[in-house]
Amino acid sequence: MAKSALLKSSIAKKYWMALTGLFLCLFLAGHLAGNLQLIFGTASQFNQYALFMTSNPAVKLLSYLTYFSILFHAIDGIMLTVQNKKARPVAYAMNNPSNNSTLASRNMAVLGTLILVFIVTHMVNFWAVMHFDKNMPLVSREVSEMGMSQKVAVGVLGSQAPYFPLDAKGKLNAEVIRRNELTQKTVTTVVDKDGYVVFEGQKDLHKITFDFFQDPKTGLIATILYVLAMAVLAFHLLHGFQSAFQSLGVNNKFTPAIKSFGTLFAIIVPLLFAIIPVYIHFVK
Amino acid sequence: MASKKNININLKIWRQKNAKAKGSMETYKLDNVSTDSSFLEMLDQLNEELINKQIEPVAFDHDCREGICGMCSLYINGRAHGPDTGITTCQLHMRMFNDGDTIFVEPWRSKAFPVIKDLVVDRTSFERIQQAGGFVSVNTSGNTIDANATPVPKHDADKAFEAAACIGCGACVATCKNGSAMLFVGAKVSQYALLPQGKVEATQRVLNMVRQMDEEGFGNCTNTGACEIECPKGISLENIARMNREFLKASLK
Ligand code: HEM
Ligand code: SF4
Ligand code: FES
């Protein structure tokens, strides 16, 4: 009885919502710290961070925990919402819920679903590019030789050829791609036909991000949608942060402090996230 | 409220012949309602008019008419127990309304509170939750120990008393967007969990009551806090948190 109750019971589902939700709040704080380097750090610092995030084993573990939390939180949340709808089969002809509860608290599922749409789009735009795009721009540098200036990819330490020619867009030359094989990991590895590593270059996520938000056609709309998504996140957290503590049974003398901290967290974190694309689009 | 006056109102009331019938909102006009009368007295006045017109009177629940039995229900103008706080419907007065107002009167809406007739709902799901664990087993074979013989810390006694103020009216379920009964169950669990006499059966109590609550088809709490605001007895959300703690403790045992 006791064991199955921890999975199936209404209260247990709430514990899982709260635990995964709070873990995702930690993830947000970490993610934000990294992203802020887009404003306060150099391009190479940011790319170093991106490399670290995609290669460090401890970070890998955390990232799997994050994927799992998002999925579990979303599925559990939707299941709870479906059950809750069933608990009132006939709606009131006249209802005045704004008298006793906040808009955010009544719309967690809608807000959550919008966040999920954002997360998927976000992963397609950045995460998938970083992981799977064979033609991703590489960290590069201008070199002048005999009065000729050329863009070259900077190889990571120990690679065979430290420099590699890039095309005008900063991407690996189409000719190079055709002639060699590319293996995709955290760095772009160019292998020749005999399996010999010719070049290992670091992917330029910094450039990807800047190009994405500065694109003359789609940059503005991307910036606006990003800011809107952060507003949705803010509302989700405005109710969610303090709610998680209540779900876990914490309602005591610390509750007023938890509520204040939750409000600050819900406003500051999405705001700082949102400032980054605005800065990239309008200021840089 | 010094001036005594009468108002004319329009009522939109849920009418449903029996549990199986499909109901609908019906409109009634009621004149000369004293603002000194209670909401239930207003419904009595309406029913008298209906009877005189050979129309079936509106069925609604009530008993003590002084805010202690929890029988009266009614979702009035979109709020449980109507537009006032800390009261039951029998304590609601017509002075809260104005001349010419249209007033919506609906039954509690919850899968676990099916409508029996008009505004009357079946709240025996609450009783089944109570039967699942809302009690303390006492040996009554002639050697009952006086409750006062067991010392209770003042703080715990006060908290238990606050929780025990729940009258089982169901307003918390009615107002909750999820149709959740967690304020009611939280109050009932807390009332015993806080007292030494209740600690003995604490583990089974919370597991059984929560299981019964889920089986009855009540929804899941999302901490909107609506119940606490509409509860006529001011039962606090602390009680839900306490139930959540008790449940965790019991599940891990
Ligand atoms: C970064 C993303 C997210 C964070 C930080 C987050 C955080 C939280 C937190 C802290 C709670 C409160 C839990 C509780 O009351 O016990 C919550 C509730 C909720 N979340 Fe999320 N969430 C996120 C994404 C999502 C997504 C993608 C969905 C998908 C559908 C979702 C749906 C919900 C729902 C329905 C609730 C209310 C459930 C309840 O209170 O029982 N959330 N969220
Ligand atoms: S908790 Fe309050 S609203 Fe709910 S049944 Fe008890 S008295 Fe009524
Ligand atoms: S009739 Fe008893 S509480 Fe209203």
PDB file of N, CA and C in Angstrom, chain B residues 182-241:
ATOM      1  N   MET B 182      -8.883  18.668  -0.609  1.00  0.00           N
ATOM      2  CA  MET B 182      -7.732  18.572   0.288  1.00  0.00           C
ATOM      3  C   MET B 182      -7.832  19.477   1.511  1.00  0.00           C
ATOM      4  N   LEU B 183      -8.606  20.565   1.450  1.00  0.00           N
ATOM      5  CA  LEU B 183      -8.733  21.395   2.655  1.00  0.00           C
ATOM      6  C   LEU B 183      -9.542  20.632   3.706  1.00  0.00           C
ATOM      7  N   PHE B 184     -10.626  20.035   3.267  1.00  0.00           N
ATOM      8  CA  PHE B 184     -11.453  19.222   4.170  1.00  0.00           C
ATOM      9  C   PHE B 184     -10.636  18.080   4.766  1.00  0.00           C
ATOM     10  N   VAL B 185     -10.006  17.283   3.892  1.00  0.00           N
ATOM     11  CA  VAL B 185      -9.254  16.121   4.384  1.00  0.00           C
ATOM     12  C   VAL B 185      -8.057  16.580   5.223  1.00  0.00           C
ATOM     13  N   GLY B 186      -7.410  17.672   4.785  1.00  0.00           N
ATOM     14  CA  GLY B 186      -6.295  18.211   5.547  1.00  0.00           C
ATOM     15  C   GLY B 186      -6.728  18.595   6.959  1.00  0.00           C
ATOM     16  N   ALA B 187      -7.910  19.210   7.070  1.00  0.00           N
ATOM     17  CA  ALA B 187      -8.415  19.606   8.388  1.00  0.00           C
ATOM     18  C   ALA B 187      -8.693  18.373   9.235  1.00  0.00           C
ATOM     19  N   LYS B 188      -9.315  17.372   8.623  1.00  0.00           N
ATOM     20  CA  LYS B 188      -9.674  16.173   9.393  1.00  0.00           C
ATOM     21  C   LYS B 188      -8.430  15.391   9.823  1.00  0.00           C
ATOM     22  N   VAL B 189      -7.444  15.317   8.936  1.00  0.00           N
ATOM     23  CA  VAL B 189      -6.205  14.616   9.289  1.00  0.00           C
ATOM     24  C   VAL B 189      -5.489  15.377  10.404  1.00  0.00           C
ATOM     25  N   SER B 190      -5.409  16.711  10.256  1.00  0.00           N
ATOM     26  CA  SER B 190      -4.680  17.532  11.226  1.00  0.00           C
ATOM     27  C   SER B 190      -5.295  17.464  12.613  1.00  0.00           C
ATOM     28  N   GLN B 191      -6.594  17.547  12.645  1.00  0.00           N
ATOM     29  CA  GLN B 191      -7.334  17.569  13.900  1.00  0.00           C
ATOM     30  C   GLN B 191      -6.893  16.428  14.819  1.00  0.00           C
ATOM     31  N   TYR B 192      -6.629  15.248  14.231  1.00  0.00           N
ATOM     32  CA  TYR B 192      -6.201  14.100  15.033  1.00  0.00           C
ATOM     33  C   TYR B 192      -4.684  14.002  15.127  1.00  0.00           C
ATOM     34  N   ALA B 193      -4.008  14.349  14.030  1.00  0.00           N
ATOM     35  CA  ALA B 193      -2.552  14.178  14.011  1.00  0.00           C
ATOM     36  C   ALA B 193      -1.883  15.030  15.077  1.00  0.00           C
ATOM     37  N   LEU B 194      -2.555  16.148  15.447  1.00  0.00           N
ATOM     38  CA  LEU B 194      -1.948  17.073  16.399  1.00  0.00           C
ATOM     39  C   LEU B 194      -2.114  16.607  17.843  1.00  0.00           C
ATOM     40  N   LEU B 195      -3.045  15.696  18.084  1.00  0.00           N
ATOM     41  CA  LEU B 195      -3.341  15.300  19.463  1.00  0.00           C
ATOM     42  C   LEU B 195      -2.699  13.961  19.807  1.00  0.00           C
ATOM     43  N   PRO B 196      -2.271  13.795  21.078  1.00  0.00           N
ATOM     44  CA  PRO B 196      -1.638  12.525  21.456  1.00  0.00           C
ATOM     45  C   PRO B 196      -2.558  11.325  21.191  1.00  0.00           C
ATOM     46  N   GLN B 197      -3.853  11.522  21.421  1.00  0.00           N
ATOM     47  CA  GLN B 197      -4.777  10.407  21.205  1.00  0.00           C
ATOM     48  C   GLN B 197      -4.828   9.974  19.744  1.00  0.00           C
ATOM     49  N   GLY B 198      -4.548  10.916  18.849  1.00  0.00           N
ATOM     50  CA  GLY B 198      -4.665  10.610  17.433  1.00  0.00           C
ATOM     51  C   GLY B 198      -3.390  10.041  16.838  1.00  0.00           C
ATOM     52  N   LYS B 199      -2.273  10.206  17.571  1.00  0.00           N
ATOM     53  CA  LYS B 199      -0.978   9.794  17.010  1.00  0.00           C
ATOM     54  C   LYS B 199      -0.916   8.289  16.775  1.00  0.00           C
ATOM     55  N   VAL B 200      -1.624   7.529  17.636  1.00  0.00           N
ATOM     56  CA  VAL B 200      -1.549   6.065  17.577  1.00  0.00           C
ATOM     57  C   VAL B 200      -1.901   5.544  16.183  1.00  0.00           C
ATOM     58  N   GLU B 201      -2.981   6.093  15.609  1.00  0.00           N
ATOM     59  CA  GLU B 201      -3.437   5.572  14.326  1.00  0.00           C
ATOM     60  C   GLU B 201      -3.052   6.486  13.159  1.00  0.00           C
ATOM     61  N   ALA B 202      -2.093   7.373  13.397  1.00  0.00           N
ATOM     62  CA  ALA B 202      -1.791   8.426  12.416  1.00  0.00           C
ATOM     63  C   ALA B 202      -1.413   7.863  11.046  1.00  0.00           C
ATOM     64  N   THR B 203      -0.584   6.822  11.026  1.00  0.00           N
ATOM     65  CA  THR B 203      -0.072   6.300   9.757  1.00  0.00           C
ATOM     66  C   THR B 203      -1.210   5.788   8.874  1.00  0.00           C
ATOM     67  N   GLN B 204      -2.012   4.894   9.429  1.00  0.00           N
ATOM     68  CA  GLN B 204      -3.100   4.325   8.640  1.00  0.00           C
ATOM     69  C   GLN B 204      -4.142   5.381   8.284  1.00  0.00           C
ATOM     70  N   ARG B 205      -4.365   6.318   9.229  1.00  0.00           N
ATOM     71  CA  ARG B 205      -5.404   7.310   9.006  1.00  0.00           C
ATOM     72  C   ARG B 205      -5.154   8.101   7.730  1.00  0.00           C
ATOM     73  N   VAL B 206      -3.965   8.658   7.625  1.00  0.00           N
ATOM     74  CA  VAL B 206      -3.728   9.546   6.486  1.00  0.00           C
ATOM     75  C   VAL B 206      -3.720   8.755   5.175  1.00  0.00           C
ATOM     76  N   LEU B 207      -3.146   7.555   5.213  1.00  0.00           N
ATOM     77  CA  LEU B 207      -3.123   6.748   3.978  1.00  0.00           C
ATOM     78  C   LEU B 207      -4.543   6.395   3.548  1.00  0.00           C
ATOM     79  N   ASN B 208      -5.351   5.961   4.503  1.00  0.00           N
ATOM     80  CA  ASN B 208      -6.719   5.532   4.165  1.00  0.00           C
ATOM     81  C   ASN B 208      -7.594   6.693   3.722  1.00  0.00           C
ATOM     82  N   MET B 209      -7.484   7.813   4.426  1.00  0.00           N
ATOM     83  CA  MET B 209      -8.349   8.954   4.074  1.00  0.00           C
ATOM     84  C   MET B 209      -7.993   9.505   2.705  1.00  0.00           C
ATOM     85  N   VAL B 210      -6.681   9.562   2.416  1.00  0.00           N
ATOM     86  CA  VAL B 210      -6.269  10.082   1.104  1.00  0.00           C
ATOM     87  C   VAL B 210      -6.684   9.104   0.004  1.00  0.00           C
ATOM     88  N   ARG B 211      -6.542   7.807   0.275  1.00  0.00           N
ATOM     89  CA  ARG B 211      -6.949   6.822  -0.733  1.00  0.00           C
ATOM     90  C   ARG B 211      -8.444   6.963  -1.032  1.00  0.00           C
ATOM     91  N   GLN B 212      -9.236   7.106   0.046  1.00  0.00           N
ATOM     92  CA  GLN B 212     -10.688   7.244  -0.146  1.00  0.00           C
ATOM     93  C   GLN B 212     -11.003   8.535  -0.912  1.00  0.00           C
ATOM     94  N   MET B 213     -10.313   9.600  -0.563  1.00  0.00           N
ATOM     95  CA  MET B 213     -10.508  10.889  -1.251  1.00  0.00           C
ATOM     96  C   MET B 213     -10.257  10.724  -2.751  1.00  0.00           C
ATOM     97  N   ASP B 214      -9.176  10.033  -3.103  1.00  0.00           N
ATOM     98  CA  ASP B 214      -8.863   9.826  -4.525  1.00  0.00           C
ATOM     99  C   ASP B 214      -9.927   8.959  -5.189  1.00  0.00           C
ATOM    100  N   GLU B 215     -10.365   7.910  -4.476  1.00  0.00           N
ATOM    101  CA  GLU B 215     -11.361   7.002  -5.062  1.00  0.00           C
ATOM    102  C   GLU B 215     -12.681   7.699  -5.328  1.00  0.00           C
ATOM    103  N   GLU B 216     -13.005   8.681  -4.504  1.00  0.00           N
ATOM    104  CA  GLU B 216     -14.284   9.372  -4.677  1.00  0.00           C
ATOM    105  C   GLU B 216     -14.286  10.275  -5.911  1.00  0.00           C
ATOM    106  N   GLY B 217     -13.125  10.537  -6.488  1.00  0.00           N
ATOM    107  CA  GLY B 217     -13.067  11.337  -7.714  1.00  0.00           C
ATOM    108  C   GLY B 217     -12.840  12.820  -7.488  1.00  0.00           C
ATOM    109  N   PHE B 218     -12.361  13.180  -6.287  1.00  0.00           N
ATOM    110  CA  PHE B 218     -11.991  14.583  -6.074  1.00  0.00           C
ATOM    111  C   PHE B 218     -10.708  14.875  -6.836  1.00  0.00           C
ATOM    112  N   GLY B 219     -10.496  16.133  -7.216  1.00  0.00           N
ATOM    113  CA  GLY B 219      -9.314  16.500  -7.999  1.00  0.00           C
ATOM    114  C   GLY B 219      -8.080  16.679  -7.129  1.00  0.00           C
ATOM    115  N   ASN B 220      -6.997  17.121  -7.775  1.00  0.00           N
ATOM    116  CA  ASN B 220      -5.718  17.300  -7.079  1.00  0.00           C
ATOM    117  C   ASN B 220      -5.487  18.778  -6.798  1.00  0.00           C
ATOM    118  N   CYS B 221      -5.024  19.039  -5.591  1.00  0.00           N
ATOM    119  CA  CYS B 221      -4.756  20.418  -5.178  1.00  0.00           C
ATOM    120  C   CYS B 221      -3.630  21.020  -6.009  1.00  0.00           C
ATOM    121  N   THR B 222      -3.813  22.254  -6.507  1.00  0.00           N
ATOM    122  CA  THR B 222      -2.687  22.952  -7.136  1.00  0.00           C
ATOM    123  C   THR B 222      -2.369  24.240  -6.377  1.00  0.00           C
ATOM    124  N   ASN B 223      -2.756  24.263  -5.119  1.00  0.00           N
ATOM    125  CA  ASN B 223      -2.396  25.376  -4.231  1.00  0.00           C
ATOM    126  C   ASN B 223      -2.833  26.749  -4.731  1.00  0.00           C
ATOM    127  N   THR B 224      -4.031  26.822  -5.310  1.00  0.00           N
ATOM    128  CA  THR B 224      -4.503  28.145  -5.731  1.00  0.00           C
ATOM    129  C   THR B 224      -4.923  28.962  -4.514  1.00  0.00           C
ATOM    130  N   GLY B 225      -5.284  28.276  -3.431  1.00  0.00           N
ATOM    131  CA  GLY B 225      -5.666  28.970  -2.204  1.00  0.00           C
ATOM    132  C   GLY B 225      -7.110  29.438  -2.172  1.00  0.00           C
ATOM    133  N   ALA B 226      -7.898  29.083  -3.191  1.00  0.00           N
ATOM    134  CA  ALA B 226      -9.298  29.521  -3.237  1.00  0.00           C
ATOM    135  C   ALA B 226     -10.090  28.981  -2.048  1.00  0.00           C
ATOM    136  N   CYS B 227      -9.823  27.723  -1.666  1.00  0.00           N
ATOM    137  CA  CYS B 227     -10.583  27.066  -0.590  1.00  0.00           C
ATOM    138  C   CYS B 227     -10.470  27.840   0.717  1.00  0.00           C
ATOM    139  N   GLU B 228      -9.225  28.232   1.016  1.00  0.00           N
ATOM    140  CA  GLU B 228      -8.964  28.919   2.284  1.00  0.00           C
ATOM    141  C   GLU B 228      -9.766  30.216   2.361  1.00  0.00           C
ATOM    142  N   ILE B 229      -9.902  30.881   1.208  1.00  0.00           N
ATOM    143  CA  ILE B 229     -10.605  32.161   1.191  1.00  0.00           C
ATOM    144  C   ILE B 229     -12.115  31.959   1.309  1.00  0.00           C
ATOM    145  N   GLU B 230     -12.635  30.901   0.695  1.00  0.00           N
ATOM    146  CA  GLU B 230     -14.083  30.695   0.725  1.00  0.00           C
ATOM    147  C   GLU B 230     -14.556  29.884   1.932  1.00  0.00           C
ATOM    148  N   CYS B 231     -13.652  29.248   2.647  1.00  0.00           N
ATOM    149  CA  CYS B 231     -14.064  28.397   3.778  1.00  0.00           C
ATOM    150  C   CYS B 231     -14.762  29.235   4.846  1.00  0.00           C
ATOM    151  N   PRO B 232     -15.979  28.861   5.246  1.00  0.00           N
ATOM    152  CA  PRO B 232     -16.698  29.655   6.248  1.00  0.00           C
ATOM    153  C   PRO B 232     -16.030  29.620   7.615  1.00  0.00           C
ATOM    154  N   LYS B 233     -15.176  28.639   7.845  1.00  0.00           N
ATOM    155  CA  LYS B 233     -14.557  28.493   9.160  1.00  0.00           C
ATOM    156  C   LYS B 233     -13.087  28.880   9.157  1.00  0.00           C
ATOM    157  N   GLY B 234     -12.616  29.484   8.075  1.00  0.00           N
ATOM    158  CA  GLY B 234     -11.232  29.967   8.030  1.00  0.00           C
ATOM    159  C   GLY B 234     -10.192  28.875   8.193  1.00  0.00           C
ATOM    160  N   ILE B 235     -10.493  27.660   7.710  1.00  0.00           N
ATOM    161  CA  ILE B 235      -9.499  26.578   7.785  1.00  0.00           C
ATOM    162  C   ILE B 235      -8.301  26.962   6.909  1.00  0.00           C
ATOM    163  N   SER B 236      -7.095  26.839   7.488  1.00  0.00           N
ATOM    164  CA  SER B 236      -5.891  27.348   6.811  1.00  0.00           C
ATOM    165  C   SER B 236      -5.228  26.282   5.930  1.00  0.00           C
ATOM    166  N   LEU B 237      -4.531  26.774   4.892  1.00  0.00           N
ATOM    167  CA  LEU B 237      -3.765  25.889   4.001  1.00  0.00           C
ATOM    168  C   LEU B 237      -2.686  25.115   4.751  1.00  0.00           C
ATOM    169  N   GLU B 238      -2.300  25.619   5.924  1.00  0.00           N
ATOM    170  CA  GLU B 238      -1.343  24.891   6.762  1.00  0.00           C
ATOM    171  C   GLU B 238      -1.773  23.446   6.960  1.00  0.00           C
ATOM    172  N   ASN B 239      -3.084  23.250   7.002  1.00  0.00           N
ATOM    173  CA  ASN B 239      -3.592  21.900   7.233  1.00  0.00           C
ATOM    174  C   ASN B 239      -3.314  20.979   6.054  1.00  0.00           C
ATOM    175  N   ILE B 240      -3.342  21.547   4.836  1.00  0.00           N
ATOM    176  CA  ILE B 240      -2.997  20.724   3.662  1.00  0.00           C
ATOM    177  C   ILE B 240      -1.520  20.372   3.712  1.00  0.00           C
ATOM    178  N   ALA B 241      -0.692  21.359   4.070  1.00  0.00           N
ATOM    179  CA  ALA B 241       0.751  21.088   4.170  1.00  0.00           C
ATOM    180  C   ALA B 241       0.997  20.009   5.220  1.00  0.00           C
TER     181      ALA B 241
END
